[in-house]
Short mmCIF file of C-alpha atoms and ligand atoms in Angstrom, two decimals:
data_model
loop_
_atom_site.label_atom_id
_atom_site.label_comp_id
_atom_site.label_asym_id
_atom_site.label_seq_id
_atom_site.Cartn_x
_atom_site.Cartn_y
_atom_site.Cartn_z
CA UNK E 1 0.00 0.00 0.00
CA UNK E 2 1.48 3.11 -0.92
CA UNK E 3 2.46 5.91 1.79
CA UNK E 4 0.31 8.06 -0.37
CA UNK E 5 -3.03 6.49 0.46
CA UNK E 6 -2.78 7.40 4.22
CA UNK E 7 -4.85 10.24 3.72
CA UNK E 8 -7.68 7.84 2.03
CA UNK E 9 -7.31 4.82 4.27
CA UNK E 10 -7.60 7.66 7.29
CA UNK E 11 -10.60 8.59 6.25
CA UNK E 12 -11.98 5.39 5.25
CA UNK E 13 -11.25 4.10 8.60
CA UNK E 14 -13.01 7.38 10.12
CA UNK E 15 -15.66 6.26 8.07
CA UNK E 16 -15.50 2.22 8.77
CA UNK E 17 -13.79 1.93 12.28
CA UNK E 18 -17.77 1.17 13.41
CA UNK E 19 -19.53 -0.23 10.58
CA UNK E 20 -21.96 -1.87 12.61
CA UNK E 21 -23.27 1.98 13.83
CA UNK E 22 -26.41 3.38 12.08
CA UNK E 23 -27.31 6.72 12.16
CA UNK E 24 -31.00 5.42 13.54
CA UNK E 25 -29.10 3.31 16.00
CA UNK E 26 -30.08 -0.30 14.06
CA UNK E 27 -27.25 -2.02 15.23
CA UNK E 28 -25.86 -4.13 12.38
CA UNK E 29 -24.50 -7.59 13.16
CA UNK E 30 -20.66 -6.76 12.45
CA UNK E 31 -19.90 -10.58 12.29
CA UNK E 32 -21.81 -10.37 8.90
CA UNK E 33 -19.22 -7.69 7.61
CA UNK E 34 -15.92 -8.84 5.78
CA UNK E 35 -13.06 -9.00 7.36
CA UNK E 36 -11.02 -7.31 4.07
CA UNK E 37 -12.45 -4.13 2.63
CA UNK E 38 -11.84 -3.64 -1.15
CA UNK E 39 -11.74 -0.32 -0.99
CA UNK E 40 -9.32 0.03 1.79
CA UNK E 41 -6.54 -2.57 -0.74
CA UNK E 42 -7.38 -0.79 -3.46
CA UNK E 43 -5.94 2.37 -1.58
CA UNK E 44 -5.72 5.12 -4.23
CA UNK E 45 -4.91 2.96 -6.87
CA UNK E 46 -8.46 2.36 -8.06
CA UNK E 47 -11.95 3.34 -7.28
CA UNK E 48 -14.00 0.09 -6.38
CA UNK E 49 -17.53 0.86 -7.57
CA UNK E 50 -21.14 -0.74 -7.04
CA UNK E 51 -24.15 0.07 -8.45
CA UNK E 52 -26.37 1.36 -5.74
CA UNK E 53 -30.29 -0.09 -6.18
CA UNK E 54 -33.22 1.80 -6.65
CA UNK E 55 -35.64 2.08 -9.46
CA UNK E 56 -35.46 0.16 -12.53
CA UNK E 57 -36.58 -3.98 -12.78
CA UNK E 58 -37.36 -3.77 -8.82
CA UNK E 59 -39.84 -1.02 -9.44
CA UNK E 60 -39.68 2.24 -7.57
CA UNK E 61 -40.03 1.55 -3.79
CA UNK E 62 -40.55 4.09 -0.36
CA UNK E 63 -37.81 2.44 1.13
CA UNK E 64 -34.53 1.45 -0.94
CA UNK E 65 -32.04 -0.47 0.66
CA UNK E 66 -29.45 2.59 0.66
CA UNK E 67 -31.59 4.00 3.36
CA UNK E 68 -33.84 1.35 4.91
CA UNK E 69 -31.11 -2.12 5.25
CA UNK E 70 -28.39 -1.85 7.76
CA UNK E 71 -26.57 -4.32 6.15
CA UNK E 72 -26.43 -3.19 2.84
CA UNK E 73 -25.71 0.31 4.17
CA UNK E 74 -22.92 -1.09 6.21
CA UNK E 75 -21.25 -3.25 3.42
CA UNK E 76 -21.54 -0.11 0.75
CA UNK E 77 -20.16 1.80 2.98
CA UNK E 78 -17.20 -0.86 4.17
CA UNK E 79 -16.39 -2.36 1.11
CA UNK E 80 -17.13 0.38 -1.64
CA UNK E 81 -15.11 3.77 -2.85
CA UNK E 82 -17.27 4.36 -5.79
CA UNK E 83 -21.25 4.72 -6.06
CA UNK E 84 -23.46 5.01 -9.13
CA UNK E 85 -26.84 5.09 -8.99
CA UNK E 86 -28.37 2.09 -10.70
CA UNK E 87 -31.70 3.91 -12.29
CA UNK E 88 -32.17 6.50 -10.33
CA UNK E 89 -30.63 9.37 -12.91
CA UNK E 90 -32.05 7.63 -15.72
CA UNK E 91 -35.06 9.46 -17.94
CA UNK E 92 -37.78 7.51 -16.71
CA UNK E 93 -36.62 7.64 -12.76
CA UNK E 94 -36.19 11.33 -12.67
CA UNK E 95 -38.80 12.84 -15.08
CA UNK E 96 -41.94 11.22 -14.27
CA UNK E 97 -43.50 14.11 -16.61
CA UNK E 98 -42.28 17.20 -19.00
CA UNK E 99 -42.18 20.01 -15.72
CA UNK E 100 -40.92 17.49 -13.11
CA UNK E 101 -37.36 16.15 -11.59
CA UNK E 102 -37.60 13.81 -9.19
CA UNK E 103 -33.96 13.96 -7.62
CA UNK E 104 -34.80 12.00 -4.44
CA UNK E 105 -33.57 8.81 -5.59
CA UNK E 106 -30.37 9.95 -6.89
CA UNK E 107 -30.04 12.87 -3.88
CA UNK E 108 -30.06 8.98 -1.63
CA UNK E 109 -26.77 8.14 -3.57
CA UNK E 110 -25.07 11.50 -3.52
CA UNK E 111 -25.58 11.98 0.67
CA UNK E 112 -24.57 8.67 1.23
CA UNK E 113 -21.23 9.22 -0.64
CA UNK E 114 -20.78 12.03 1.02
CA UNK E 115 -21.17 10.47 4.24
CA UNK E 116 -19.03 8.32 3.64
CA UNK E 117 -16.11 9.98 1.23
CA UNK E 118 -17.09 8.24 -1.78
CA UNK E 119 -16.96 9.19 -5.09
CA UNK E 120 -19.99 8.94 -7.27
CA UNK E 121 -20.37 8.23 -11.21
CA UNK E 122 -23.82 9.44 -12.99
CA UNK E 123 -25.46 7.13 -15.78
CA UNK E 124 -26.53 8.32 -17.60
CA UNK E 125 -27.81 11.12 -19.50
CA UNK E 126 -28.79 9.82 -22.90
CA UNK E 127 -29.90 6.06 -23.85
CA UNK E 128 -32.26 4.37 -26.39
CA UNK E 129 -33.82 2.94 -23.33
CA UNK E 130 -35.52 4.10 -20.14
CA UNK E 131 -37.25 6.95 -22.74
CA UNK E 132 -40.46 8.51 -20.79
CA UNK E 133 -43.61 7.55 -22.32
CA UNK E 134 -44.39 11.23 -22.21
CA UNK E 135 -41.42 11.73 -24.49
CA UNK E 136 -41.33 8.67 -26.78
CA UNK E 137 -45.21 8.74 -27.28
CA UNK E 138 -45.79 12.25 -27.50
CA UNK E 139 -45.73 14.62 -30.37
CA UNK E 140 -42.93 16.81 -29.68
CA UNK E 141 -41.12 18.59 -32.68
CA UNK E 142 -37.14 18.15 -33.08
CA UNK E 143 -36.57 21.01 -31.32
CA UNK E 144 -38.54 21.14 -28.73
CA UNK E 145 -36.94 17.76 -27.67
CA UNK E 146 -33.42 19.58 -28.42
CA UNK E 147 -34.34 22.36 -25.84
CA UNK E 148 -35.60 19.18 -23.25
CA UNK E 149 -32.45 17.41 -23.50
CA UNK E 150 -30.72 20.54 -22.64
CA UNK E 151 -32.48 21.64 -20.31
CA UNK E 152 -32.11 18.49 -18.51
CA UNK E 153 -28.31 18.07 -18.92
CA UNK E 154 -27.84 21.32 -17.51
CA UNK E 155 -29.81 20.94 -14.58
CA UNK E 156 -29.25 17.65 -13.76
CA UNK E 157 -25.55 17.86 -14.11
CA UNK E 158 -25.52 21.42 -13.16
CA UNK E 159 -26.96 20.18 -9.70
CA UNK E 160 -24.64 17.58 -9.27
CA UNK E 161 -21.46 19.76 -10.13
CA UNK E 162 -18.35 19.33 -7.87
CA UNK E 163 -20.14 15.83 -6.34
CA UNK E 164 -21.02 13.30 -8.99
CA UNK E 165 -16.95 13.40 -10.56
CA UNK E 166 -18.10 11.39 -13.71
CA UNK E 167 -20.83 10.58 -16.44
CA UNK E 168 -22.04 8.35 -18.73
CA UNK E 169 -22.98 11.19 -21.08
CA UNK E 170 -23.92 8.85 -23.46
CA UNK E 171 -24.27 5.47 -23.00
CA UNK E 172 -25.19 2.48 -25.39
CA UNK E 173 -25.62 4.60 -28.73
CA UNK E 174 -23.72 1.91 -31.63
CA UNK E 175 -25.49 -1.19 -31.78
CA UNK E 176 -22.80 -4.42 -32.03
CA UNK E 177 -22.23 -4.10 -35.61
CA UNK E 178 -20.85 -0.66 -34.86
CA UNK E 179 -23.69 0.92 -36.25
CA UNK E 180 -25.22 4.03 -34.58
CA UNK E 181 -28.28 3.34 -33.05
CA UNK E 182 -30.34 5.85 -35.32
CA UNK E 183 -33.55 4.20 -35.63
CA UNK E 184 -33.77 3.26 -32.23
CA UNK E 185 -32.31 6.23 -29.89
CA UNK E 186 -34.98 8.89 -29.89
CA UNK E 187 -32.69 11.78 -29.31
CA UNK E 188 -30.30 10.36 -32.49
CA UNK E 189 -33.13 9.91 -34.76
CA UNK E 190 -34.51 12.87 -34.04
CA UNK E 191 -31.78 15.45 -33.69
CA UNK E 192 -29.06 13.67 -35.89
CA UNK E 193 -25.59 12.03 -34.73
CA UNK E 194 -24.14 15.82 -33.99
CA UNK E 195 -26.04 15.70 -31.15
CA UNK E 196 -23.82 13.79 -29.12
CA UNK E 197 -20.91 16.38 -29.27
CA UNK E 198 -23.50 18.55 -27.97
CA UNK E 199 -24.18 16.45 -25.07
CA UNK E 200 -20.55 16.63 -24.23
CA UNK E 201 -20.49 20.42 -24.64
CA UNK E 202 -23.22 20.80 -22.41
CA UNK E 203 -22.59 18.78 -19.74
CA UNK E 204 -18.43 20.66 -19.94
CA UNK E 205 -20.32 23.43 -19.57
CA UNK E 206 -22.88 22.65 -16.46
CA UNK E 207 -19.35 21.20 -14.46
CA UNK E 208 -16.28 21.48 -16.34
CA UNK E 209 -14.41 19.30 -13.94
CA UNK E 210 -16.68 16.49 -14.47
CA UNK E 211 -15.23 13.32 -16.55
CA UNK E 212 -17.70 12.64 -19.26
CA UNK E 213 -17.59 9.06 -20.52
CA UNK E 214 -18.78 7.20 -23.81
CA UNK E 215 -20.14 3.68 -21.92
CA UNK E 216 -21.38 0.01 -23.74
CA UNK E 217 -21.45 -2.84 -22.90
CA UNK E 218 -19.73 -5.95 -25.70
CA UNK E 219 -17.28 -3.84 -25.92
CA UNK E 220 -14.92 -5.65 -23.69
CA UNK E 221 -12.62 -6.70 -26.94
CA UNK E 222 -11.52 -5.15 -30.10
CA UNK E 223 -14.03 -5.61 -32.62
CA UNK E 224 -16.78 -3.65 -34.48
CA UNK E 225 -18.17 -2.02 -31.23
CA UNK E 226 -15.42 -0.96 -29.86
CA UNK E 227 -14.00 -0.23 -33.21
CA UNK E 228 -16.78 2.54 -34.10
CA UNK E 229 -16.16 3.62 -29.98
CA UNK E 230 -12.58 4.13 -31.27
CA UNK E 231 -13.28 6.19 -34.14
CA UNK E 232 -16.32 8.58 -32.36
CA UNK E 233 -13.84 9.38 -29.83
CA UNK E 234 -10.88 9.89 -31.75
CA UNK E 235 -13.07 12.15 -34.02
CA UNK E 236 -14.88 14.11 -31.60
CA UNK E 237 -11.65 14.98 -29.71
CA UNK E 238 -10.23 16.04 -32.92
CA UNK E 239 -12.67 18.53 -33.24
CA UNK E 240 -11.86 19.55 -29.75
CA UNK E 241 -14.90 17.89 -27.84
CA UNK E 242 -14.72 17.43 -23.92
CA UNK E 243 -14.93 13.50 -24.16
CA UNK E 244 -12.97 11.84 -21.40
CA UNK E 245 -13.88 8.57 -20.48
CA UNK E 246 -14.82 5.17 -22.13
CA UNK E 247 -16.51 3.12 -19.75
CA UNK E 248 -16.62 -0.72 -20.50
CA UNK E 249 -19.65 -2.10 -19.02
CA UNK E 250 -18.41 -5.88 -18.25
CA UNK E 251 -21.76 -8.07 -18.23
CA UNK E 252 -20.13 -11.20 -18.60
CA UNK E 253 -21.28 -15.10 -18.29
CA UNK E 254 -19.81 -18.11 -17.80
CA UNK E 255 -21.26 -19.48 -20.64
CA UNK E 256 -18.76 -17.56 -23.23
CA UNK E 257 -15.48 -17.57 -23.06
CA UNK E 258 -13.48 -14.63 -21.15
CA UNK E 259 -12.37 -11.91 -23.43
CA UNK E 260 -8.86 -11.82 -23.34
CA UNK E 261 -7.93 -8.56 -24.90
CA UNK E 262 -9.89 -6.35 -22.33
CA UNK E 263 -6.46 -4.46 -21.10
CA UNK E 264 -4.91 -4.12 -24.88
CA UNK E 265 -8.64 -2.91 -25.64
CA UNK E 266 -8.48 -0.42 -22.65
CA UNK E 267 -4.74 0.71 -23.74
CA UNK E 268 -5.98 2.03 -26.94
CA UNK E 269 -8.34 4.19 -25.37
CA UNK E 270 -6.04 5.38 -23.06
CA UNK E 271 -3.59 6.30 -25.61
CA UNK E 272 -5.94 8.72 -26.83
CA UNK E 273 -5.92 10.17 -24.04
CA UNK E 274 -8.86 9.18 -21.89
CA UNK E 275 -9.69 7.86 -18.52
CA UNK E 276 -11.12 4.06 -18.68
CA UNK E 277 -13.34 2.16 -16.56
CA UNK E 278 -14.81 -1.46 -16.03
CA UNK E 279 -18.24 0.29 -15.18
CA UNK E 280 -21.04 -2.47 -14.66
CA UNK E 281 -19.46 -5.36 -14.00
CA UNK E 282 -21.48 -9.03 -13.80
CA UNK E 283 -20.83 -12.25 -14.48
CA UNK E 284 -23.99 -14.00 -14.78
CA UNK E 285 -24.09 -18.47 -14.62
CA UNK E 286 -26.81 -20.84 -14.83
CA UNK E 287 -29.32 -21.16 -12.10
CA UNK E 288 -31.78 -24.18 -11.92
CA UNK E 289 -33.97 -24.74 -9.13
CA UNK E 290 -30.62 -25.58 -6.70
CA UNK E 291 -29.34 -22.57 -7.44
CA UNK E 292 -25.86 -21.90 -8.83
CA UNK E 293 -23.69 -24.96 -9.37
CA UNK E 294 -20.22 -24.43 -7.08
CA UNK E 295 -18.23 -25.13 -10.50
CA UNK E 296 -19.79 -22.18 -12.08
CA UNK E 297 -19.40 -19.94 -8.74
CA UNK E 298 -15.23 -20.75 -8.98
CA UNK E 299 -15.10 -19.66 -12.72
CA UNK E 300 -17.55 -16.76 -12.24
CA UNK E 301 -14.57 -15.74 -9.56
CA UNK E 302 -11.62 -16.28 -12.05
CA UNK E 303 -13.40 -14.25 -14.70
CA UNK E 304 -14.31 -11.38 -11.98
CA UNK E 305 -10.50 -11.77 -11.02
CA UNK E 306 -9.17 -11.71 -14.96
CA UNK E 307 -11.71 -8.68 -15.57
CA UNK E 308 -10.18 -6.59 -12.70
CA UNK E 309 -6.35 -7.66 -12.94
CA UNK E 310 -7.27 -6.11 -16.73
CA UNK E 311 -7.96 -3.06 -15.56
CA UNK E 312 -5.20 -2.69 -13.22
CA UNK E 313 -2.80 -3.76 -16.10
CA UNK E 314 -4.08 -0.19 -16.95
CA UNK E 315 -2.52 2.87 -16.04
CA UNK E 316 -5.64 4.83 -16.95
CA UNK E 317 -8.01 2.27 -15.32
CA UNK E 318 -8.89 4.22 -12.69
CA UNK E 319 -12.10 2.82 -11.37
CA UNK E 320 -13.95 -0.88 -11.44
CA UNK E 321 -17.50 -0.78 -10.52
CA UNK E 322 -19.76 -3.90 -10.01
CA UNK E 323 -23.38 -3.65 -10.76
CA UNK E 324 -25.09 -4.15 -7.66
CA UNK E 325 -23.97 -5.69 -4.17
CA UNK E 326 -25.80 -8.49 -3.43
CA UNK E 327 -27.90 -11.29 -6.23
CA UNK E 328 -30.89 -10.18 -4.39
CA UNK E 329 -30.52 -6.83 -6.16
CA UNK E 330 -29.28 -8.12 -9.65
CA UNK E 331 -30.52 -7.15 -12.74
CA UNK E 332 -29.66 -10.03 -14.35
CA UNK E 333 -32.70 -12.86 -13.22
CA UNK E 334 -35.10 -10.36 -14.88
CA UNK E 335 -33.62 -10.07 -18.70
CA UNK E 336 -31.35 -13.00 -18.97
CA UNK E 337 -33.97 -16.53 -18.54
CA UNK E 338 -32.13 -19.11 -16.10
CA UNK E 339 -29.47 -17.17 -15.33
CA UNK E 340 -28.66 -15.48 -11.91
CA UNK E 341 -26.01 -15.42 -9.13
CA UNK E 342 -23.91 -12.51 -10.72
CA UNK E 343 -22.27 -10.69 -7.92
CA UNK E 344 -19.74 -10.74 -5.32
CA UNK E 345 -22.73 -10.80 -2.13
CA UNK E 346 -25.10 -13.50 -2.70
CA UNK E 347 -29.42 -13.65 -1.71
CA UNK E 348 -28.04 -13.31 2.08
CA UNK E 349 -25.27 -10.52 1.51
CA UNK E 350 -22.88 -13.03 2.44
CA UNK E 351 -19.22 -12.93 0.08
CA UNK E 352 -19.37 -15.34 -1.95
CA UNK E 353 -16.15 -16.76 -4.34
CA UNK E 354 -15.99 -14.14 -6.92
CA UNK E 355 -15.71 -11.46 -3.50
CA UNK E 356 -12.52 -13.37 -2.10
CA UNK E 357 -10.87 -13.59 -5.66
CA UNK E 358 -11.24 -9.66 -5.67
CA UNK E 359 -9.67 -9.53 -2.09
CA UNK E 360 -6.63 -11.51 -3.34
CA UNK E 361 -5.97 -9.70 -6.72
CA UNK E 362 -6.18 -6.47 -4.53
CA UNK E 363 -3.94 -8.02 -1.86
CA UNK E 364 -1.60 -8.84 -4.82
CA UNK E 365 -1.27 -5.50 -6.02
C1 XIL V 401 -30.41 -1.84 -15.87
C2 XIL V 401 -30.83 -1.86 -14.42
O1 XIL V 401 -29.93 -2.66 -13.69
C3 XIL V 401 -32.24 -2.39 -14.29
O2 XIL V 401 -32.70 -2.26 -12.95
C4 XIL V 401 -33.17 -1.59 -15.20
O3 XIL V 401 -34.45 -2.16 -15.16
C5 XIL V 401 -32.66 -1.58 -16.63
O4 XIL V 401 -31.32 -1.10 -16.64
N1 XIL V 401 -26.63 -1.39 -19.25
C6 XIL V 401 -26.76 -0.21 -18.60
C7 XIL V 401 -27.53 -0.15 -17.34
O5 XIL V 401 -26.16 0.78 -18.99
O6 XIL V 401 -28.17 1.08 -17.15
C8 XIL V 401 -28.54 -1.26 -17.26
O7 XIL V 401 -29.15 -1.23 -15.97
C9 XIL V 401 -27.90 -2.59 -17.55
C10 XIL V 401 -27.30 -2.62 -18.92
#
């Protein structure tokens, strides 16, 4: 651990020395806690990130688990340097209707964080999905959708300035052929491809300190994806666009083989000059009514271990986010059929294989 980190680790530990204290005074069973923190190995090497639930598959509830389960709170807090909001700053979360924003969810995420010196990353502020129905059914003319997406990039970054350090300003927009998505992204078809060099001007403007990412997912490995990723960015830096991030999702299963040119795929993007990131990282196996097998739990653990000794092979890989902490909370169950089990906390929140190969990469390094 480098002298350097003292600072971090000082405050970590301000922030960790009692895990099992709540605010509300719900003691948390500490013996439930880990005895290695990821955060605290990775030091200030990298950010370790998790996707923090609200919204989305599970529906929007009163009581998230970020505020209402002592054990989550305590293992986010123990475990994690690096929040994102899982839905919350997503279209459909925060505009329930033209006039309205609906920060609460995502104003959760931020306190927390700050509670808890954490950095946070926002996703995201254009995607083909999670479109309003207001927005994708209605009637709106090109630019009266031009002056919404504005409107919102500015205030929803512009609130956010100096406290969420990165975004997903555009996330998802080629399709795997390396196609733009033209047909299907609303704000594409409608207001052309330049648009997206306007989202990055925008958001530079509402927080100029912020890191504003391109994010996909497939495009773990060179290839058409990653390829047309390669070219946008190149392009749109040439023409002196604030693009400074390329976020690689990671939703990986065990059922195809580990990509094995993640860090030469990272490199190239770093050699242009940007910040990378392993930004929603799963690896999804077969479940059948006895659950995971423990055959596919150990190589579920070697391909989270491969993905994140990748990204430290990486200079510019500055931050490795899973998405979500415990399987209870996955996304995965309710868009891939029969498969489950994809993160490092299992139903329980208890660490499961794939959390002690982390612990031993980071003890490594
Ligand atoms: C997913 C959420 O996890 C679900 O809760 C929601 O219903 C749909 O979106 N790529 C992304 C993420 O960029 O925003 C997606 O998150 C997963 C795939």
């Amino acid at each position: 651990m480098a002298v350097v980190a003292a600072g971090l680790l000082l405050a970590v530990g301000a922030c960790t020395a009692d895990p099992g204290a709540e605010a509300d005074g719900t003691a948390v069973d500490t013996a439930a806690l880990p005895d290695q923190s990821l955060r605290e190995l990775a030091g200030d090497r990298l950010a370790v990130g998790v996707a923090v639930s609200g919204g989305g598959h599970r529906g929007k509830r009163a009581q998230e688990p970020i505020t209402a389960d002592p054990l989550y709170r305590a293992l986010v807090g123990q475990q994690f340097s690096s929040l994102t909001p899982e839905n919350q700053l997503k279209w459909t979360y925060l505009r329930p209707d033209e006039q309205t924003f609906d920060f609460d969810g995502a104003d959760a995420v931020v306190d927390f964080a700050e509670e808890h010196g954490q950095r946070v990353r926002g996703h995201t502020l254009m995607w083909h999905s999670n479109v309003p129905a207001w927005l994708e059914g209605g009637d709106h003319s090109a630019d009266q959708i031009r002056d919404l997406l504005h409107e919102h990039v500015t205030t929803v970054v512009g609130r956010y300035a100096g406290r969420i350090e990165q975004w997903d300003v555009v996330n998802e927009v080629f399709d795997d052929a390396g196609n733009l998505r033209s047909a299907e992204n609303l704000w594409i078809r409608e207001l052309g491809p330049e648009v997206i060099a306007d989202m990055f001007r925008w958001a530079h403007e509402a927080d100029p300190d912020a890191v504003l990412f391109v994010n996909d997912y497939n495009v773990e490995s060179a290839g058409p994806k990653s390829d047309a990723y390669y070219d946008l960015v190149r392009d749109l830096l040439a023409e002196g666009v604030p693009v400074g991030g390329f976020g690689v999702q990671g939703h990986l299963s065990v059922e195809y083989r580990f990509p094995t040119d993640v860090a030469e795929n990272l490199q190239r993007f770093a050699d242009l000059g940007l910040t990378v990131a392993i930004t929603e990282a799963d690896v999804r196996v077969p479940v059948g009514a006895d659950g995971p097998s423990d055959a596919d739990l150990a190589l579920q653990a070697e391909y989270y271990e491969r993905l994140l000794e990748a990204c430290l092979d990486v200079e510019a890989c500055t931050s490795f986010t899973v998405w979500g902490l415990g399987d209870a909370y996955s996304w995965v169950p309710s868009v891939f059929d029969g498969e489950g089990a994809a993160l490092l906390f299992d139903e329980e929140l208890a660490p499961k294989p794939a959390f002690d190969a982390l612990v031993e990469v980071l003890e490594a390094n």
